[in-house]
JSON list of C-alpha atoms in Angstrom, two decimals:
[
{"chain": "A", "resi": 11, "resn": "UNK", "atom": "CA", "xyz": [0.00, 0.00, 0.00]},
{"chain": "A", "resi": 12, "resn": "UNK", "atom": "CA", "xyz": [1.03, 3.06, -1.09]},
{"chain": "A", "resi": 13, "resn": "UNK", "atom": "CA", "xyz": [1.93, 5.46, 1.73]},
{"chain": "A", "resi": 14, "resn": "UNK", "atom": "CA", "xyz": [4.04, 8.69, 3.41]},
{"chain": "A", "resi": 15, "resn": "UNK", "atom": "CA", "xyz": [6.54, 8.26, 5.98]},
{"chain": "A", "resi": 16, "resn": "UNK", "atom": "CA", "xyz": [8.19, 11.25, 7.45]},
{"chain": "A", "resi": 17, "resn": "UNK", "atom": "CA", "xyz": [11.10, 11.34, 9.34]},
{"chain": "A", "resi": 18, "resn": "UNK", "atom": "CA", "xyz": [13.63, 13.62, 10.96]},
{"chain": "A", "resi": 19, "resn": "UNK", "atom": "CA", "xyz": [12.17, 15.11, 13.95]},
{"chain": "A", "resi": 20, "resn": "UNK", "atom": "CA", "xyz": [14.00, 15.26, 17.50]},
{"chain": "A", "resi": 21, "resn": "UNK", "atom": "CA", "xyz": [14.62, 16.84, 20.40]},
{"chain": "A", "resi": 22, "resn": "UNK", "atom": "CA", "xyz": [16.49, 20.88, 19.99]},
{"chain": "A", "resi": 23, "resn": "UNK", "atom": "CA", "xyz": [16.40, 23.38, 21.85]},
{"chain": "A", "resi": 24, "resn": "UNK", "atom": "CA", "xyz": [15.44, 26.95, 21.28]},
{"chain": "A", "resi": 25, "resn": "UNK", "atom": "CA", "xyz": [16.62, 28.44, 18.06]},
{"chain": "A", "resi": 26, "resn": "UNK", "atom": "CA", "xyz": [17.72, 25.26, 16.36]},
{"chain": "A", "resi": 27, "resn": "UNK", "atom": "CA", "xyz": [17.28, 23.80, 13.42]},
{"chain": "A", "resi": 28, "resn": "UNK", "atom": "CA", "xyz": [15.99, 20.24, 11.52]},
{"chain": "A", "resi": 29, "resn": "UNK", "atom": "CA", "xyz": [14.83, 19.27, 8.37]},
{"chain": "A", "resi": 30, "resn": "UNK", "atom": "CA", "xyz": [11.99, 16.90, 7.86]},
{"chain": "A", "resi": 31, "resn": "UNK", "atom": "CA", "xyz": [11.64, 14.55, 5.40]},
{"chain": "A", "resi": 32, "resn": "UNK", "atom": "CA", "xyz": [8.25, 12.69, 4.01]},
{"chain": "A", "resi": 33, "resn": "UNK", "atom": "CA", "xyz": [9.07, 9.95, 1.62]},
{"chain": "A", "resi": 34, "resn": "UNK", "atom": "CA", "xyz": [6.06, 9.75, -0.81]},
{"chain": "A", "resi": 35, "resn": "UNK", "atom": "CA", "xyz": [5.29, 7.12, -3.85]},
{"chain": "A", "resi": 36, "resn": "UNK", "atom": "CA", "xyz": [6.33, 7.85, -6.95]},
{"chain": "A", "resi": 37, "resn": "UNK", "atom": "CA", "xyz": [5.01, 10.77, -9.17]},
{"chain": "A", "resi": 38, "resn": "UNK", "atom": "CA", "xyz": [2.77, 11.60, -5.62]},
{"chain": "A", "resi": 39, "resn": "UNK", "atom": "CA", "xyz": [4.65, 15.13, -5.61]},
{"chain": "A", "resi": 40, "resn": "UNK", "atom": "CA", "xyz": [4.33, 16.50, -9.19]},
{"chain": "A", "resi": 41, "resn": "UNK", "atom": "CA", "xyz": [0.23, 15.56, -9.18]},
{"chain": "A", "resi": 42, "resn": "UNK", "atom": "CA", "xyz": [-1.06, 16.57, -5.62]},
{"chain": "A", "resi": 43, "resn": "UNK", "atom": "CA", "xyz": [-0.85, 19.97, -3.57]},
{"chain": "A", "resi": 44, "resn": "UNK", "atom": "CA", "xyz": [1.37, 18.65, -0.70]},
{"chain": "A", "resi": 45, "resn": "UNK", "atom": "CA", "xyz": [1.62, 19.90, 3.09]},
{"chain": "A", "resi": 46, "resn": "UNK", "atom": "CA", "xyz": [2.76, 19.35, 6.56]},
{"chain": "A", "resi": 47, "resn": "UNK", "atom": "CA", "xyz": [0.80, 19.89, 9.03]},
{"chain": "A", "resi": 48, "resn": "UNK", "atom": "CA", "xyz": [1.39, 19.49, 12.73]},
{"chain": "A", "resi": 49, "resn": "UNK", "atom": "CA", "xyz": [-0.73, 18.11, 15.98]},
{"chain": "A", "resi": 50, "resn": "UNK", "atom": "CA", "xyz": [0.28, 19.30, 19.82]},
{"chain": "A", "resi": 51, "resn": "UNK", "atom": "CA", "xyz": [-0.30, 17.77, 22.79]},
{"chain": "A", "resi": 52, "resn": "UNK", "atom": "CA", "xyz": [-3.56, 18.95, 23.24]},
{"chain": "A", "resi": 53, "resn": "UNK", "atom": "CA", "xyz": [-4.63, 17.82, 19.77]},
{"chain": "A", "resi": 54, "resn": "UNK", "atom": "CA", "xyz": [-4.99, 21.35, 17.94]},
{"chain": "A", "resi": 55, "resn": "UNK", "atom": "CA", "xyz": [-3.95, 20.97, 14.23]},
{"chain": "A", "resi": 56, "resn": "UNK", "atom": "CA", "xyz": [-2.59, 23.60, 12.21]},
{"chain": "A", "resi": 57, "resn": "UNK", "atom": "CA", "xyz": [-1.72, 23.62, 8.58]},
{"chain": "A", "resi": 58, "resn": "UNK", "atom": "CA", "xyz": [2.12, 24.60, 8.31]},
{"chain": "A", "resi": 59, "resn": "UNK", "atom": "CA", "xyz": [2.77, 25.19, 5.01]},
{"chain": "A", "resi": 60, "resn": "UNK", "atom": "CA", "xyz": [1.63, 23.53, 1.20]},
{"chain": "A", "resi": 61, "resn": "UNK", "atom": "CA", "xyz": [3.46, 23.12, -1.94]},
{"chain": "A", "resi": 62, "resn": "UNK", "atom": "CA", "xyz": [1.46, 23.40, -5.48]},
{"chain": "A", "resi": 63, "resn": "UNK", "atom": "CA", "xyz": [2.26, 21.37, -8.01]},
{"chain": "A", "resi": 64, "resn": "UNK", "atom": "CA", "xyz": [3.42, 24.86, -9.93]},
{"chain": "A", "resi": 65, "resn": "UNK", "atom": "CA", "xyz": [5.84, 25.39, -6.94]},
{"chain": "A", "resi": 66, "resn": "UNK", "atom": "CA", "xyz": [4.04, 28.05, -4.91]},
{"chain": "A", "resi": 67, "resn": "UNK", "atom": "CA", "xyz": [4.34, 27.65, -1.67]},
{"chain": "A", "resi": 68, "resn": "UNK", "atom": "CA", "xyz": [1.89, 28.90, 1.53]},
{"chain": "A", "resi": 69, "resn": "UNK", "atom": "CA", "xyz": [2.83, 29.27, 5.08]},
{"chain": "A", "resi": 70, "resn": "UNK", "atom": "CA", "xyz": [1.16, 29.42, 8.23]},
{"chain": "A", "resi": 71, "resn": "UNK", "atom": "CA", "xyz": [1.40, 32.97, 10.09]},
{"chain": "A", "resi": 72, "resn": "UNK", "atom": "CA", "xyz": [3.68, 31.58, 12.87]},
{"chain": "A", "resi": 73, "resn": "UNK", "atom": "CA", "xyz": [5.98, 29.62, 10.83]},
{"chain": "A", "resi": 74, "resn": "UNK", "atom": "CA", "xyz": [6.50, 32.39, 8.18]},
{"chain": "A", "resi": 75, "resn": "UNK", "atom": "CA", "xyz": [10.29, 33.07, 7.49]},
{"chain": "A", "resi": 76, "resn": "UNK", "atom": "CA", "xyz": [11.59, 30.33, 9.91]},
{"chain": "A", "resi": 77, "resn": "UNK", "atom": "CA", "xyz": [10.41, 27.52, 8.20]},
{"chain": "A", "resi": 78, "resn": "UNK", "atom": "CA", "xyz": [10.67, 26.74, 4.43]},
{"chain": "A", "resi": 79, "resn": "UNK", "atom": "CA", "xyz": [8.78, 23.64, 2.23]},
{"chain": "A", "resi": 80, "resn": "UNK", "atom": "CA", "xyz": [10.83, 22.36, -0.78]},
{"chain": "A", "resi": 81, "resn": "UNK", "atom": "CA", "xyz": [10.36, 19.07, -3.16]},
{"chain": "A", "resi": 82, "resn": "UNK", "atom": "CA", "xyz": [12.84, 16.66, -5.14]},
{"chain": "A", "resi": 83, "resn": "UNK", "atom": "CA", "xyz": [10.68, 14.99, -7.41]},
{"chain": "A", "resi": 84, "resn": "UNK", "atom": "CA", "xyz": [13.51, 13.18, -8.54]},
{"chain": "A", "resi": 85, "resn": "UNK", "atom": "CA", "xyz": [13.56, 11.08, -5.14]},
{"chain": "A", "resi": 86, "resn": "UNK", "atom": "CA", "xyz": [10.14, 11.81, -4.19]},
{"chain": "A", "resi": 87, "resn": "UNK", "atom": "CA", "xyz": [10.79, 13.47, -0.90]},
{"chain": "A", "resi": 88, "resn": "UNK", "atom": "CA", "xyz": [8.89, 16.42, 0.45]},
{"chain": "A", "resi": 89, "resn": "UNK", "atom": "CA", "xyz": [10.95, 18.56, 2.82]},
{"chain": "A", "resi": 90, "resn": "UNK", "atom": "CA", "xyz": [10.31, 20.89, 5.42]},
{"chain": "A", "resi": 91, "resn": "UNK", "atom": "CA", "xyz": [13.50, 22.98, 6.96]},
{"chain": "A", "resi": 92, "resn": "UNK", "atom": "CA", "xyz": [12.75, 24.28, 10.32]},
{"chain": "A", "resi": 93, "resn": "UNK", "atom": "CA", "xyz": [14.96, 27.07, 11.47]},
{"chain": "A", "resi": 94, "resn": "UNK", "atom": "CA", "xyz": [14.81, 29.55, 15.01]},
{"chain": "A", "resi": 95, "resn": "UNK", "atom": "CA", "xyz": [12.61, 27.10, 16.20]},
{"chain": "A", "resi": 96, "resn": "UNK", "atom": "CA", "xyz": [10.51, 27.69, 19.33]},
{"chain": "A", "resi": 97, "resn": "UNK", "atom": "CA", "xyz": [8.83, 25.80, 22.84]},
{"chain": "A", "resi": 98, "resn": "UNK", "atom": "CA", "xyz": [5.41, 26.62, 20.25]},
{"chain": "A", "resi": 99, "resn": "UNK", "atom": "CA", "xyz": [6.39, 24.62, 17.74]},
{"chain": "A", "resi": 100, "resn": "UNK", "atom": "CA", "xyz": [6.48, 21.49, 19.79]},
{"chain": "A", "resi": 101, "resn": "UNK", "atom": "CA", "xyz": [4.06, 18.96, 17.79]},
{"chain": "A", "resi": 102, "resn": "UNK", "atom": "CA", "xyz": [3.80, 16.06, 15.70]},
{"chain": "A", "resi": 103, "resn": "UNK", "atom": "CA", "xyz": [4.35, 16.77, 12.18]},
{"chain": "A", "resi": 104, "resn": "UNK", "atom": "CA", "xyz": [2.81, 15.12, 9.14]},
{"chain": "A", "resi": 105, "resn": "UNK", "atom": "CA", "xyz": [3.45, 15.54, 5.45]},
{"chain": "A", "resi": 106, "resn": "UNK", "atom": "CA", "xyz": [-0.29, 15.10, 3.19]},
{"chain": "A", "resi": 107, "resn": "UNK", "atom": "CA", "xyz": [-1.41, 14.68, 0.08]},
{"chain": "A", "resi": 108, "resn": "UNK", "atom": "CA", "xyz": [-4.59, 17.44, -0.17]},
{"chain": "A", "resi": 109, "resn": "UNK", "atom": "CA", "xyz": [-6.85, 18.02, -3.07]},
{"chain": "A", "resi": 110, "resn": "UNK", "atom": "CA", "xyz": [-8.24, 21.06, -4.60]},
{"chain": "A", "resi": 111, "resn": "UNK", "atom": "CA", "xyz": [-11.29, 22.42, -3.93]},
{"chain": "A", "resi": 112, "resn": "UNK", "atom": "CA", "xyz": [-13.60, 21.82, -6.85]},
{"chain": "A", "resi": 113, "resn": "UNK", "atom": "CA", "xyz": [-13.32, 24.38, -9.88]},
{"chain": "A", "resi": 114, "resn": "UNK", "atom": "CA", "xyz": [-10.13, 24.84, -8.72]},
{"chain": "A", "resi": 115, "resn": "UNK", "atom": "CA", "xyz": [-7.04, 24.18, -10.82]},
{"chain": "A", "resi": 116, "resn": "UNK", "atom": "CA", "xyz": [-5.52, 20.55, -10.30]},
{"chain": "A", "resi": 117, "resn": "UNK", "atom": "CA", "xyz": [-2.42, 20.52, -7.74]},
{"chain": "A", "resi": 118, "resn": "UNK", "atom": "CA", "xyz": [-3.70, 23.54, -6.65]},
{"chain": "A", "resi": 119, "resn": "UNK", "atom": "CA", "xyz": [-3.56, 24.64, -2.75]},
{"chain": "A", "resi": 120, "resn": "UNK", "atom": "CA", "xyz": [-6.51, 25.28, -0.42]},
{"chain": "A", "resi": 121, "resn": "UNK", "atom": "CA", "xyz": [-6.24, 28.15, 1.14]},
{"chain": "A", "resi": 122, "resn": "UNK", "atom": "CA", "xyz": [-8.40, 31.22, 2.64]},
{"chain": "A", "resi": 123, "resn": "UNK", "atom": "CA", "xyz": [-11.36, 31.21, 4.99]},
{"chain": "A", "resi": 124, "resn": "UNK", "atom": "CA", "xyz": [-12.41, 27.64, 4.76]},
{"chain": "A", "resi": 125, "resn": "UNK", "atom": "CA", "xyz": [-11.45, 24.60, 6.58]},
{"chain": "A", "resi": 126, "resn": "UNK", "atom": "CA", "xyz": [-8.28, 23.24, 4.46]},
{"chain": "A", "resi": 127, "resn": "UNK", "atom": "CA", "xyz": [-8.48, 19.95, 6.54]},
{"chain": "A", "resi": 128, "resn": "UNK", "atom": "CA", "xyz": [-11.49, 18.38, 4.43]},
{"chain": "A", "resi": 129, "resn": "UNK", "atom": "CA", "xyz": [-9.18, 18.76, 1.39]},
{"chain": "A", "resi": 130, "resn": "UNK", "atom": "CA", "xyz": [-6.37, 16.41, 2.94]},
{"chain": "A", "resi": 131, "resn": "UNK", "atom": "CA", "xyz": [-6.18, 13.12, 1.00]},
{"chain": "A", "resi": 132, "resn": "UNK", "atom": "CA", "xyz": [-3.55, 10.82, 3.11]},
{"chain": "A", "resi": 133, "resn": "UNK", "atom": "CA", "xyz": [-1.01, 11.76, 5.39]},
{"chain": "A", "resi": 134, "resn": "UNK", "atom": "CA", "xyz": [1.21, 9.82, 7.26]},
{"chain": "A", "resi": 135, "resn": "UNK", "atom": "CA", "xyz": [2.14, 8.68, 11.09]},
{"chain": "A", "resi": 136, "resn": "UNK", "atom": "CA", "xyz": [4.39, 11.87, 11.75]},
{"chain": "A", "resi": 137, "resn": "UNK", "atom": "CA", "xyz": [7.62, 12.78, 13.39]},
{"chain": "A", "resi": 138, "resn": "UNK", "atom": "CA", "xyz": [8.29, 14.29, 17.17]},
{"chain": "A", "resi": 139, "resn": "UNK", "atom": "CA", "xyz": [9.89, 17.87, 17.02]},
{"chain": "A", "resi": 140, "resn": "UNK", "atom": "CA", "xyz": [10.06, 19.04, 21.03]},
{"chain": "A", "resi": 141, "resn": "UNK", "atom": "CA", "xyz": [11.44, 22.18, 21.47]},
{"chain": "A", "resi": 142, "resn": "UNK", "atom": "CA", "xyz": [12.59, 22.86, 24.97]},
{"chain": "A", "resi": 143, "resn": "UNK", "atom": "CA", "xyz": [15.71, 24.77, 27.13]}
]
């Protein structure tokens, strides 16, 4: 069965740095708007940032300019570099596979005042980033 399996997370402390990794099938990232989004403790989700199939990329407020989404397509990894990380980003993190909405171009991104999370297709089991002194 074809599925996503991130890796990479850890323990850092404040201000440091890691790079996640999803491993999806093949041709999964050039066909499907891909994200990570990430779960805390107390089971609030929050969209983290999305990659379009035509490379644009979308960001959560709080994560904006610390943390940056990239692709290979070549080895079908989805990656998400964390930078001046904080206690807030403590969560698990998952990569997805989300749809557009209807009448909206293919590998296209959900985004604005609508719930993004009935768009997300698969996703895997995630990867522990705690952020503490």
């Amino acid at each position: 069965q074809e599925q996503l399996e991130e890796s990479g997370g850890g323990s850092v402390h404040p201000g440091g740095s890691l790079r996640l990794s999803c491993a999806a099938p093949r041709y999964w990232l050039g066909r499907h708007c891909m994200g990570w989004f990430r779960q805390s403790a107390t089971n609030e989700r929050e969209q983290v940032a999305t990659i379009a199939t035509d490379g644009r990329t979308a960001y959560a407020d709080s994560v904006k300019g610390r943390f940056t989404i990239s692709r290979d397509e070549v080895k079908n990894i989805l990656y998400l570099q964390m930078n001046s990380l904080k206690p807030e980003d403590t969560a698990v993190y998952h990569c997805a596979t989300i749809n557009a909405p209807e009448e909206w171009p293919s590998g296209s991104c959900p985004s604005g005042p609508m719930d993004v999370f009935q768009y997300y297709m698969s996703s895997g089991r995630g990867t522990q980033v705690t952020v503490s002194s």
